[in-house]
Short mmCIF file of N, CA and C in Angstrom, two decimals:
data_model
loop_
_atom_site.label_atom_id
_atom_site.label_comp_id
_atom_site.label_asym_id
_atom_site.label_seq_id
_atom_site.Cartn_x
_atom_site.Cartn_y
_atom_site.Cartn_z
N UNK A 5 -21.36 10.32 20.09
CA UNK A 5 -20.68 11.11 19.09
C UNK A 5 -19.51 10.30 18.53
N UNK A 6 -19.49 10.10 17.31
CA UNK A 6 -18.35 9.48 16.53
C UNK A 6 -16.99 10.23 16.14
N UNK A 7 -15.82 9.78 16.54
CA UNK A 7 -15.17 10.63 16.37
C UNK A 7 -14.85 10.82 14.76
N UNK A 8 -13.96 11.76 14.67
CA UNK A 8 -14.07 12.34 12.89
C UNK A 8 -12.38 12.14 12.69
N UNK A 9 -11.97 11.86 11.94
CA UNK A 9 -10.53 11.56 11.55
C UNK A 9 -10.49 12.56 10.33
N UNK A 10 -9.21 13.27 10.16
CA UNK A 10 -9.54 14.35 8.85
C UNK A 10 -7.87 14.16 8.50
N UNK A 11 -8.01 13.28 7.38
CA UNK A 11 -6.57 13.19 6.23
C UNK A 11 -6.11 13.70 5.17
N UNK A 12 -5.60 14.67 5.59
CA UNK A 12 -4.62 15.86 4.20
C UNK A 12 -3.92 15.40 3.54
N UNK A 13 -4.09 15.15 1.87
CA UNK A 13 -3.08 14.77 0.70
C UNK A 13 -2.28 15.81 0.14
N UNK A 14 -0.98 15.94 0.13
CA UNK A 14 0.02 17.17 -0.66
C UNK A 14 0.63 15.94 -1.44
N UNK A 15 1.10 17.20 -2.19
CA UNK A 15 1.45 16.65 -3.47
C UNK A 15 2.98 16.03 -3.12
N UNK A 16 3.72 16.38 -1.56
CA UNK A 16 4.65 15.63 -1.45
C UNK A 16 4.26 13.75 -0.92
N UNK A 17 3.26 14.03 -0.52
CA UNK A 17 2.88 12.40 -0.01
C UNK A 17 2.32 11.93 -0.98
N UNK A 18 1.69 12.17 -2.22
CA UNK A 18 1.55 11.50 -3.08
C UNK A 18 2.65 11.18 -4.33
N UNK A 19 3.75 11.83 -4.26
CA UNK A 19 5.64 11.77 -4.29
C UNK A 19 5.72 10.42 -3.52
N UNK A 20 6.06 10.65 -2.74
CA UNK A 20 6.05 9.66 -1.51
C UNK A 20 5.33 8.23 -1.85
N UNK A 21 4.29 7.85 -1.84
CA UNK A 21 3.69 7.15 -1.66
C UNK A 21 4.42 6.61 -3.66
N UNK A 22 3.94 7.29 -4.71
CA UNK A 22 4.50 6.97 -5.60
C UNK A 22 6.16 6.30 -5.92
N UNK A 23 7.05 6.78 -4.89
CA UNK A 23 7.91 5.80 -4.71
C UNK A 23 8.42 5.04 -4.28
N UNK A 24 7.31 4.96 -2.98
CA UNK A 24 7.96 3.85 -2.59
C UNK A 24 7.21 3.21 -2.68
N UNK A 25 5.75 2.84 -3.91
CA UNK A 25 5.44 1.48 -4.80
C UNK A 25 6.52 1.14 -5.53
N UNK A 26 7.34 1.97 -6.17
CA UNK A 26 8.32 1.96 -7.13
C UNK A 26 9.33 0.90 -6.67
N UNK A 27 9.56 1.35 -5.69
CA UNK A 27 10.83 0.38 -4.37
C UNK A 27 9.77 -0.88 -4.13
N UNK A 28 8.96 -1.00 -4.05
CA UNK A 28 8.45 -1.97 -3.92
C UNK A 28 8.22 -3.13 -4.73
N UNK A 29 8.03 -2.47 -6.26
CA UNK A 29 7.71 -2.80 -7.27
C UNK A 29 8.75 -3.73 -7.60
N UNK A 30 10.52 -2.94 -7.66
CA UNK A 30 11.80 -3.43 -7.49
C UNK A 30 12.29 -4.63 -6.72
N UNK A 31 11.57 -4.54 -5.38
CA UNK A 31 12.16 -5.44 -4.66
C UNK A 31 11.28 -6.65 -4.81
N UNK A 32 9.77 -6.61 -5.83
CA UNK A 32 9.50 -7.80 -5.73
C UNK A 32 9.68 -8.67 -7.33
N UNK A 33 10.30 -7.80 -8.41
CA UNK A 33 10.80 -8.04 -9.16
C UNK A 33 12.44 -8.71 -9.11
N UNK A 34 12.95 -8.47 -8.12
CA UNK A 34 14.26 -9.14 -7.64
C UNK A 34 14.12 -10.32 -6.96
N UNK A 35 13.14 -10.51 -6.01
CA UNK A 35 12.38 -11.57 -6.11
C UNK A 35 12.30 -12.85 -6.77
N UNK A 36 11.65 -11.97 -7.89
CA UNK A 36 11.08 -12.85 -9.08
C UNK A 36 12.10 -13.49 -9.42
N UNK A 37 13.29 -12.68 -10.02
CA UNK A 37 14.27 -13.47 -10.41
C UNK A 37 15.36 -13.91 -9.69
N UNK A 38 15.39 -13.96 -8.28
CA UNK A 38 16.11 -14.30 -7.92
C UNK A 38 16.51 -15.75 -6.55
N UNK A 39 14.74 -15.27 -6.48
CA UNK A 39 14.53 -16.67 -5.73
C UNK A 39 13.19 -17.09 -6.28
N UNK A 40 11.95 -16.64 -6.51
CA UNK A 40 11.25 -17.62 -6.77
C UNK A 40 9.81 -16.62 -7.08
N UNK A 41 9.05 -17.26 -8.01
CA UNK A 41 7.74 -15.88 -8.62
C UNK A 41 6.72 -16.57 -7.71
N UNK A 42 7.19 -17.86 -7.42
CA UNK A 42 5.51 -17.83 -6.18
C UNK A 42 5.99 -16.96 -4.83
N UNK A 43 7.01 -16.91 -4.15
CA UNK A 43 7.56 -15.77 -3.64
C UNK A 43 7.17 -14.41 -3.55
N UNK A 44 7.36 -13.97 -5.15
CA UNK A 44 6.87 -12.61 -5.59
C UNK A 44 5.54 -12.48 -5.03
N UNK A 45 4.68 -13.55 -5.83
CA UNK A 45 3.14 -13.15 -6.33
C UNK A 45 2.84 -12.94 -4.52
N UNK A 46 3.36 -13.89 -3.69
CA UNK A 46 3.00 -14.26 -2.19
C UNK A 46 3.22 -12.70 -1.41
N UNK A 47 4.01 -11.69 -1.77
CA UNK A 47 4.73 -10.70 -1.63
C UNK A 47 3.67 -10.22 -2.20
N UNK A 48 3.41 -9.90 -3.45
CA UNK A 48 2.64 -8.58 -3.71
C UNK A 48 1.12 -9.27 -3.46
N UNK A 49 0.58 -10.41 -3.00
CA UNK A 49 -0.92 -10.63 -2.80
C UNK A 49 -1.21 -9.74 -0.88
N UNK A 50 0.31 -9.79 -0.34
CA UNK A 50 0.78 -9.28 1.17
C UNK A 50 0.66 -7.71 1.16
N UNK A 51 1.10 -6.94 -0.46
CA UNK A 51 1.01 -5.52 -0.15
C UNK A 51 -0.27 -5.18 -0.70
N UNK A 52 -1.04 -5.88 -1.40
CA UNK A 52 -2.34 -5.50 -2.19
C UNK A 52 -3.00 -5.51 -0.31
N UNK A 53 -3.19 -6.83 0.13
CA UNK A 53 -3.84 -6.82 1.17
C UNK A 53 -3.75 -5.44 2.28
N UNK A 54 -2.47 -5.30 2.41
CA UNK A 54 -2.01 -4.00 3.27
C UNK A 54 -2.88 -2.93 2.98
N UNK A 55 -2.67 -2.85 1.48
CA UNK A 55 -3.05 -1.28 1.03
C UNK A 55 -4.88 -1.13 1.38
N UNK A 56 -5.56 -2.66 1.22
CA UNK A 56 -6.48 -2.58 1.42
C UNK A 56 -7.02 -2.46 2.65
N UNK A 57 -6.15 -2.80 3.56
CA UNK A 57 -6.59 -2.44 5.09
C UNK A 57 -6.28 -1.18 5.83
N UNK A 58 -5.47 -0.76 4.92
CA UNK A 58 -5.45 0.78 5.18
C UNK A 58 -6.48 1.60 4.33
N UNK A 59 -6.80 1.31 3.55
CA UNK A 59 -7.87 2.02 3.10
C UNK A 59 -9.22 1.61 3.82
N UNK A 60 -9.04 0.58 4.08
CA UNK A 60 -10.38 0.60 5.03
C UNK A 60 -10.36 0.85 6.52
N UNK A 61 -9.77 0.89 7.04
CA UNK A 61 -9.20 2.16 8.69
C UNK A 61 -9.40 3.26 8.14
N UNK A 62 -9.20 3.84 7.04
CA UNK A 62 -9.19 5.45 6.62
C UNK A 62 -10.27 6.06 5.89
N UNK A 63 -11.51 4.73 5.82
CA UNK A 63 -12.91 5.08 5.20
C UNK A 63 -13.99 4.78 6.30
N UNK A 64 -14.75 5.69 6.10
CA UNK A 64 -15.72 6.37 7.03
C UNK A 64 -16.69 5.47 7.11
N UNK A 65 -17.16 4.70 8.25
CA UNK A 65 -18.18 3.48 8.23
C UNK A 65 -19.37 4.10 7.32
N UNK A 66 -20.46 3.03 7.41
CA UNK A 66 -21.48 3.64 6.44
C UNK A 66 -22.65 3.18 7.36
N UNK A 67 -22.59 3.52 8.95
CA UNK A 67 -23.58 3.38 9.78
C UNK A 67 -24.01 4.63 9.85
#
């Protein structure tokens, strides 16, 4: 038996989640200009990856 994981979206965690890309967005735009855009890009290629490994822990195999 596989276990079942069950994840509830409200409209405050999608608040949530919407700002703190925002903060994120910020801090790699400060970054940019303040030390260096290969920096940045190195930074946001780090949160693209994140987001994608959490989405894949939180999607349902396809066995």
């Amino acid at each position: 038996m596989k276990p079942v994981v069950h994840v509830e979206l409200t409209g405050k965690a999608i608040k949530t989640v919407l700002v703190l890309m925002a903060f994120i967005s910020a801090i790699l735009a400060l970054v940019w200009l303040l030390v260096s855009p290969s920096y940045a890009i190195a930074g946001g290629i780090g949160v693209v990856l994140a987001i994608k490994g959490l989405y894949a822990l939180f999607t349902p195999s396809s066995d």
